[in-house]
Amino acid sequence: MVNMKVIITYMPGLKANFLILLWSIFISGSQGGHYLSYGPDLKPAQGSVWPKPWWQDDTGRYFSVDPENFRLVAVNKNCPLLQDAMARYTKVIRQSAQGYVKAPQTAVIRKIQQLSVNLTQACETLPHLNMDETYYVWGDGRVIANSIWGIFRGLETLSQLLVPMPNGLLRIPETEIYDEPRFKYRGLMLDSARHFISKGKILQLLEGMAFNKLNVFHWHLSDDSAFTFNSTTYPELSLKGAYRREMTYSPAEVKEIVEFARKRGIRVIAEFDTPAHTASWGASHPEIMTKCAGKYAGQLGPFNPTKDSTFTFLNKFFSEIRNLFPDRYLHLGVDEVNPSCWEGNSEIQKYLTSKKLDNGVLPYLYLERFTADISTLGWKQMVWQEAMTEYPYMKWPTGTIGQVWFDFKNVSRDLTARKFDIIHSQDWYMYVLSTGGDWEKFYKVEPLDFEGSDVQKKHVLGGEACLWSEYINEYNVMPTTFPRVSAVAERLWSEREHGSTEEATPRIEEHNCRMIYRGIEARPANSFGLC
Amino acid sequence: MVNMKVIITYMPGLKANFLILLWSIFISGSQGGHYLSYGPDLKPAQGSVWPKPWWQDDTGRYFSVDPENFRLVAVNKNCPLLQDAMARYTKVIRQSAQGYVKAPQTAVIRKIQQLSVNLTQACETLPHLNMDETYYVWGDGRVIANSIWGIFRGLETLSQLLVPMPNGLLRIPETEIYDEPRFKYRGLMLDSARHFISKGKILQLLEGMAFNKLNVFHWHLSDDSAFTFNSTTYPELSLKGAYRREMTYSPAEVKEIVEFARKRGIRVIAEFDTPAHTASWGASHPEIMTKCAGKYAGQLGPFNPTKDSTFTFLNKFFSEIRNLFPDRYLHLGVDEVNPSCWEGNSEIQKYLTSKKLDNGVLPYLYLERFTADISTLGWKQMVWQEAMTEYPYMKWPTGTIGQVWFDFKNVSRDLTARKFDIIHSQDWYMYVLSTGGDWEKFYKVEPLDFEGSDVQKKHVLGGEACLWSEYINEYNVMPTTFPRVSAVAERLWSEREHGSTEEATPRIEEHNCRMIYRGIEARPANSFGLC
């Protein structure tokens, strides 16, 4: 219960706000026990930061900020990305005042009018794998970082500290935060091929990712089912390979999405999965596919790796993609390649005979040539784990990252022993649903929970939640993702010892409320209540 | 594969539509097998009716309807409800043309310009438990029913038969349908107390219910957590008992919801659960609650049944409710009443001693007096099963309906043996989530699957899916409900022998697409595809 004396002393517009005050008390007053009190089930941890910072020290005292009368000021370096972020967080902080009233009226040290943003080094323009996301935040209104990316993360933290009080001011704790991520790769993958997801929802996904300090949007744009990118070079790919003409992304839309992400320090990594999972390419370009025979007669299998024209085609296509996706990495896919169709195709068999090769060489024919072309285009590469586990003789370009999605105790151990960098996705498949808040299972996943040396563990660059979209469409993508992905985000950002779901529960409750009043269509985190 | 000759013969604007035609073929061409074809996983059952009609006989031939040039005409009785429905379905049929292209170009007998609506008896104005929902539909464009409610169901069926063809016309089969529901009570319950659900989403729920021929919206408006109705008589109930001022329904909003439902033949049954689950009432009216002692000291328990003022209060409150909810039935709740607080309250104990009564009489004190008052207000009553199973001496007013939600094999058997009418809700709790399409488990529930005579089985009036909202809020309520509730709707409407999920799969796929292009925010029904 709050101290009524403090409330009355520090409350200017008492009458007007008395009702709101009562609410805030009621809402704070929720308790367990057999006869339920009214109000929400849980008391959210007011103004707590999600994901949990590396180090935070509070004095227990507070400052205040008037949401209608404060300025974010760049006190050192400046650049368009920073100006954009300050405008954005000015809005976010104003929105905080509309948030669910939670803090009791609190005595404050003083009102802060200027929030200062101290960027110590020149802005970079593109987020990248090794970007510096370290920052300091002081509750008296200072954010300091060496890089623009650290400033982004610091502004997010600063905005989360602010909680509205009954008098309309925002409360901010006298606190000191030093923060940096545990892992540098913290991703969310969207499969927009099995179900199409509109640009509007993708932008909302990115906004929500920024609120969780996620920094990679991995975009799976094609699969057997559909080809969703409107290529200028080969418009027929989506004209024939998409479910419908309007279920595609134009180059302009891709640019908008990539730019929206960049402004939030989120990389966008495109994936056009090959050489399998490519039936939709075959709708317009059956000539790059393999005609199956025997049991699979009449069907089209993986890309034909024995024809020069296959690679000419791919090179031309990926040259276009190179210009739209500025990130250094491209995801090649290479998952679930079944060789039966290659092995039954008479032309391919003739080719092998003429070259004195056997079937075992076919994946290498494809991968060696294709990855060389992709390297020449200036990309580093990501692949699903099978690419590394099933083709042991493949010499992957330096820095190729494997994405682990099953049997990780063995696979992460083996791949890191082979000195591959990896990211973890096992048990972070978001379509896996259970009754309840259903975020705890994601929270408990630990990417380093395999046997291996410290050197091996350093090869784990991070992880990624995956929105495979068999059961996800336009209408459930947001509430399926939020707040469940927040659990993944904290696991990847915060220190390993932050593993208690009990400690995390009131913080994710608060964070979910925050996301909702900021416009994210999130489902409930825990139980009944406002959010 | 469609017959290309037929297509070319019957296709006026060939060039313009050729691409769309190709799509429709591609989409129809989806197949299983190891190497996936592109396009959706499943071929939806084009123009199939959901829920499955009692009797439908198709000739295999088709008519066509021009979505821009047809009229729905009332050829017999008419009334405002009918005019509204015809305007609504004119819009729905026009929307069908925007639906995902699915039918190949098909030869037709002739184009139909007039769809005739033959209502043979005067309109009723209020949907009710025993309303007649029987109808006939002929594919040549006729709907016949004795009641306006049957006309509503028939128009829904007629609209579902229409599938767009590449030439822009809608195809309708030469069919004859006779249809009537298996159960007369087919409900959806929404708990808007644990999480608040906006009016806009409730209207969308009702719209979706009409597309599934559901006919009861059971609205759980208060619970321990929150009191969401803005009473004119006691405004403090929601002022103090709601989560927030804006998380409430005004009388005008209630009227709008009830009217929106009435226009679709959907009854609205209010539930204000008492005497337990009432903590939110205690926020403003602790005097009607029981002050607990001992272990529960400081808490408020169920309504105090020993004070006249409790009933005076309730009578005044429910008089207001009576005017807003015209349905003959009120749901009294009466679930999970724990007597410990009553038994520990010294005033109540004094009262019992003075009257020479024991604790066992307390629930009866409440129920007998309260139900008599509710009857006097002109209502019939519904209760959760505990009200009937735990108070064997209670004489429920004639026609009281019990809602069964657990242990139904025993409870449905016992209650029907005691001649109570019941509805079935067990295993139809929508918040219970599993990975996948997740509708089959609801489809397999059979309300009559308990031991009992035919007479007993006749006491099962139907069933109801329940949206308890611990894990449901504004953002996931629609995709959690649709299309999963469609499975419940078919179980309650169609004959018992329609039990094969395999047969139902392509129909629910079609139905889900239909709901989506009509504006319902439904999640995927089965697997990857357009919907």
Short mmCIF file of C-alpha atoms in Angstrom, two decimals, chain A residues 236-479:
data_model
loop_
_atom_site.label_atom_id
_atom_site.label_comp_id
_atom_site.label_asym_id
_atom_site.label_seq_id
_atom_site.Cartn_x
_atom_site.Cartn_y
_atom_site.Cartn_z
CA GLU A 236 7.89 -13.88 -63.58
CA LEU A 237 9.34 -15.45 -60.40
CA SER A 238 6.63 -13.87 -58.27
CA LEU A 239 4.09 -13.40 -61.06
CA LYS A 240 3.90 -17.15 -61.31
CA GLY A 241 5.41 -18.29 -58.06
CA ALA A 242 3.44 -16.20 -55.54
CA TYR A 243 0.05 -17.23 -54.19
CA ARG A 244 -1.42 -14.01 -55.53
CA ARG A 245 -0.09 -10.93 -57.24
CA GLU A 246 -0.67 -8.81 -54.13
CA MET A 247 1.01 -11.34 -51.86
CA THR A 248 4.46 -10.10 -52.82
CA TYR A 249 6.98 -7.43 -51.84
CA SER A 250 8.07 -4.80 -54.35
CA PRO A 251 11.68 -3.54 -54.35
CA ALA A 252 10.36 -0.26 -52.92
CA GLU A 253 8.72 -2.11 -50.04
CA VAL A 254 11.91 -4.06 -49.37
CA LYS A 255 13.84 -0.79 -49.26
CA GLU A 256 11.33 0.70 -46.85
CA ILE A 257 11.60 -2.33 -44.56
CA VAL A 258 15.41 -2.35 -44.65
CA GLU A 259 15.54 1.39 -43.92
CA PHE A 260 12.99 1.12 -41.09
CA ALA A 261 15.17 -1.62 -39.57
CA ARG A 262 18.42 0.31 -40.05
CA LYS A 263 16.98 3.27 -38.14
CA ARG A 264 16.52 0.91 -35.20
CA GLY A 265 19.91 -0.77 -35.45
CA ILE A 266 18.40 -3.94 -36.90
CA ARG A 267 20.16 -5.80 -39.68
CA VAL A 268 18.06 -7.40 -42.41
CA ILE A 269 19.42 -10.68 -43.73
CA ALA A 270 17.64 -12.05 -46.78
CA GLU A 271 17.18 -15.77 -47.31
CA PHE A 272 16.30 -17.29 -50.65
CA ASP A 273 16.58 -20.92 -49.73
CA THR A 274 18.33 -23.09 -52.37
CA PRO A 275 18.95 -25.59 -53.92
CA ALA A 276 15.89 -27.34 -52.37
CA HIS A 277 12.72 -25.66 -51.11
CA THR A 278 12.54 -24.07 -54.54
CA ALA A 279 9.35 -25.37 -56.19
CA SER A 280 8.03 -21.82 -56.50
CA TRP A 281 11.03 -20.86 -58.68
CA GLY A 282 10.08 -23.73 -60.94
CA ALA A 283 6.70 -22.16 -61.65
CA SER A 284 8.39 -19.75 -64.06
CA HIS A 285 11.86 -21.28 -64.48
CA PRO A 286 11.57 -25.05 -64.66
CA GLU A 287 14.83 -25.05 -66.68
CA ILE A 288 16.93 -24.42 -63.55
CA MET A 289 15.20 -27.26 -61.70
CA THR A 290 15.82 -30.98 -61.95
CA LYS A 291 13.15 -33.05 -63.68
CA CYS A 292 12.51 -36.04 -61.47
CA ALA A 293 11.95 -39.55 -62.79
CA GLY A 294 10.68 -42.85 -61.43
CA LYS A 295 8.76 -42.48 -58.23
CA TYR A 296 8.86 -38.68 -58.52
CA ALA A 297 8.15 -38.46 -62.25
CA GLY A 298 6.39 -35.26 -63.22
CA GLN A 299 7.80 -33.36 -60.27
CA LEU A 300 10.61 -30.85 -60.12
CA GLY A 301 13.45 -31.35 -57.69
CA PRO A 302 16.35 -29.14 -56.50
CA PHE A 303 18.24 -26.78 -58.81
CA ASN A 304 20.25 -28.59 -61.46
CA PRO A 305 23.90 -28.20 -60.44
CA THR A 306 25.31 -29.59 -63.70
CA LYS A 307 24.18 -26.76 -65.97
CA ASP A 308 26.06 -23.48 -66.33
CA SER A 309 22.79 -21.74 -67.04
CA THR A 310 21.59 -22.46 -63.48
CA PHE A 311 24.45 -20.40 -62.09
CA THR A 312 24.15 -17.67 -64.70
CA PHE A 313 20.53 -17.31 -63.67
CA LEU A 314 21.29 -17.24 -59.96
CA ASN A 315 24.14 -14.81 -60.36
CA LYS A 316 21.93 -12.36 -62.21
CA PHE A 317 19.16 -12.74 -59.63
CA PHE A 318 21.41 -12.30 -56.60
CA SER A 319 23.09 -9.28 -58.17
CA GLU A 320 19.71 -7.59 -57.91
CA ILE A 321 19.27 -8.77 -54.32
CA ARG A 322 22.75 -7.51 -53.43
CA ASN A 323 21.59 -3.96 -54.17
CA LEU A 324 18.49 -4.19 -52.01
CA PHE A 325 19.94 -5.86 -48.92
CA PRO A 326 23.03 -3.95 -47.78
CA ASP A 327 23.90 -6.35 -44.93
CA ARG A 328 27.22 -8.18 -45.30
CA TYR A 329 25.42 -11.52 -44.87
CA LEU A 330 23.11 -13.51 -47.09
CA HIS A 331 21.35 -16.63 -45.79
CA LEU A 332 21.69 -19.40 -48.37
CA GLY A 333 19.27 -21.83 -46.76
CA VAL A 334 20.59 -25.22 -47.94
CA ASP A 335 18.28 -27.13 -45.61
CA GLU A 336 16.58 -30.42 -46.30
CA VAL A 337 18.16 -31.18 -49.67
CA ASN A 338 16.97 -34.61 -50.85
CA PRO A 339 19.22 -36.02 -53.62
CA SER A 340 16.77 -38.65 -55.00
CA CYS A 341 15.61 -36.46 -57.87
CA TRP A 342 19.19 -35.64 -58.92
CA GLU A 343 20.02 -39.32 -58.80
CA GLY A 344 17.09 -40.27 -61.02
CA ASN A 345 17.66 -37.64 -63.71
CA SER A 346 19.24 -39.10 -66.85
CA GLU A 347 20.91 -35.88 -68.03
CA ILE A 348 22.55 -35.40 -64.66
CA GLN A 349 23.65 -39.00 -64.65
CA LYS A 350 25.10 -38.62 -68.16
CA TYR A 351 26.99 -35.55 -67.01
CA LEU A 352 28.43 -37.40 -64.04
CA THR A 353 29.50 -40.32 -66.20
CA SER A 354 31.18 -38.04 -68.72
CA LYS A 355 33.12 -36.37 -65.89
CA LYS A 356 33.81 -39.65 -64.08
CA LEU A 357 32.01 -38.40 -60.99
CA ASP A 358 29.48 -40.06 -58.72
CA ASN A 359 26.24 -38.88 -57.12
CA GLY A 360 28.00 -37.92 -53.91
CA VAL A 361 29.59 -34.98 -55.66
CA LEU A 362 26.30 -33.31 -56.68
CA PRO A 363 25.72 -31.15 -53.59
CA TYR A 364 29.35 -30.00 -53.79
CA LEU A 365 28.95 -29.09 -57.45
CA TYR A 366 26.16 -26.81 -56.40
CA LEU A 367 27.55 -25.42 -53.16
CA GLU A 368 31.12 -24.77 -54.29
CA ARG A 369 30.11 -22.84 -57.36
CA PHE A 370 27.18 -21.01 -55.79
CA THR A 371 29.02 -19.92 -52.63
CA ALA A 372 31.94 -18.71 -54.73
CA ASP A 373 29.54 -16.57 -56.78
CA ILE A 374 27.91 -15.22 -53.63
CA SER A 375 31.32 -14.39 -52.17
CA THR A 376 32.23 -12.58 -55.38
CA LEU A 377 29.07 -10.51 -54.99
CA GLY A 378 30.52 -9.34 -51.66
CA TRP A 379 28.50 -11.39 -49.22
CA LYS A 380 29.38 -13.45 -46.22
CA GLN A 381 27.11 -16.40 -45.74
CA MET A 382 24.72 -18.12 -43.40
CA VAL A 383 23.32 -21.62 -43.80
CA TRP A 384 21.06 -24.02 -41.93
CA GLN A 385 23.01 -26.66 -40.00
CA GLU A 386 22.56 -29.44 -42.58
CA ALA A 387 24.77 -27.54 -44.98
CA MET A 388 27.64 -28.07 -42.56
CA THR A 389 26.78 -31.45 -41.08
CA GLU A 390 25.88 -33.28 -44.29
CA TYR A 391 28.68 -32.07 -46.59
CA PRO A 392 31.85 -32.59 -44.58
CA TYR A 393 34.14 -31.95 -47.55
CA MET A 394 32.63 -28.57 -48.33
CA LYS A 395 35.07 -25.72 -47.74
CA TRP A 396 32.77 -22.95 -46.58
CA PRO A 397 34.01 -19.39 -47.11
CA THR A 398 35.66 -17.96 -43.98
CA GLY A 399 33.12 -16.63 -41.53
CA THR A 400 30.16 -18.68 -42.75
CA ILE A 401 27.64 -19.00 -39.92
CA GLY A 402 25.63 -22.16 -39.28
CA GLN A 403 22.13 -21.97 -37.86
CA VAL A 404 21.40 -24.84 -35.47
CA TRP A 405 17.79 -25.96 -35.19
CA PHE A 406 17.84 -29.59 -34.02
CA ASP A 407 20.01 -31.97 -31.99
CA PHE A 408 21.95 -28.94 -30.78
CA LYS A 409 23.80 -30.68 -27.94
CA ASN A 410 25.65 -32.69 -30.56
CA VAL A 411 25.54 -30.31 -33.48
CA SER A 412 26.63 -27.18 -31.60
CA ARG A 413 29.44 -29.18 -30.00
CA ASP A 414 30.61 -30.61 -33.33
CA LEU A 415 30.31 -27.48 -35.43
CA THR A 416 32.07 -25.28 -32.90
CA ALA A 417 34.80 -27.94 -32.59
CA ARG A 418 35.19 -27.58 -36.36
CA LYS A 419 35.57 -23.82 -35.66
CA PHE A 420 32.34 -22.79 -37.32
CA ASP A 421 30.50 -19.82 -35.91
CA ILE A 422 26.92 -20.73 -35.15
CA ILE A 423 23.64 -19.26 -33.96
CA HIS A 424 21.08 -21.17 -31.92
CA SER A 425 17.43 -21.64 -32.95
CA GLN A 426 16.44 -24.96 -31.44
CA ASP A 427 13.29 -24.74 -29.28
CA TRP A 428 12.80 -21.14 -30.36
CA TYR A 429 10.25 -22.00 -33.05
CA MET A 430 7.42 -19.62 -32.25
CA TYR A 431 4.61 -21.68 -33.80
CA VAL A 432 5.01 -24.27 -31.05
CA LEU A 433 2.07 -23.40 -28.83
CA SER A 434 0.98 -24.40 -25.35
CA THR A 435 -1.82 -23.17 -23.14
CA GLY A 436 -0.90 -20.30 -20.86
CA GLY A 437 1.48 -17.37 -21.03
CA ASP A 438 3.80 -19.72 -22.86
CA TRP A 439 6.99 -17.65 -22.75
CA GLU A 440 8.77 -19.53 -19.98
CA LYS A 441 9.80 -22.44 -22.21
CA PHE A 442 11.61 -20.02 -24.52
CA TYR A 443 13.19 -18.28 -21.54
CA LYS A 444 14.70 -21.51 -20.26
CA VAL A 445 16.56 -22.37 -23.47
CA GLU A 446 20.31 -21.91 -23.07
CA PRO A 447 22.38 -21.81 -26.30
CA LEU A 448 25.61 -22.68 -24.47
CA ASP A 449 24.19 -25.75 -22.78
CA PHE A 450 26.37 -28.21 -24.69
CA GLU A 451 29.72 -29.81 -23.90
CA GLY A 452 32.62 -27.83 -25.25
CA SER A 453 35.61 -25.67 -24.38
CA ASP A 454 35.47 -21.94 -23.75
CA VAL A 455 36.89 -21.47 -27.21
CA GLN A 456 34.04 -23.50 -28.65
CA LYS A 457 31.46 -21.51 -26.71
CA LYS A 458 32.88 -18.30 -28.17
CA HIS A 459 31.80 -19.58 -31.58
CA VAL A 460 28.17 -19.21 -30.50
CA LEU A 461 27.39 -15.75 -31.81
CA GLY A 462 23.83 -15.72 -30.55
CA GLY A 463 20.48 -17.06 -31.55
CA GLU A 464 17.31 -16.49 -33.41
CA ALA A 465 13.61 -17.08 -32.85
CA CYS A 466 11.88 -18.47 -35.94
CA LEU A 467 8.43 -17.61 -37.26
CA TRP A 468 7.85 -20.54 -39.60
CA SER A 469 4.44 -19.66 -40.93
CA GLU A 470 2.51 -22.88 -41.57
CA TYR A 471 0.21 -21.81 -38.74
CA ILE A 472 0.97 -18.11 -38.73
CA ASN A 473 -0.66 -15.53 -40.93
CA GLU A 474 -1.35 -11.81 -41.02
CA TYR A 475 -3.77 -12.04 -38.11
CA ASN A 476 -1.88 -14.02 -35.49
CA VAL A 477 1.71 -13.10 -36.32
CA MET A 478 1.91 -10.27 -33.80
CA PRO A 479 0.28 -11.94 -30.76
#
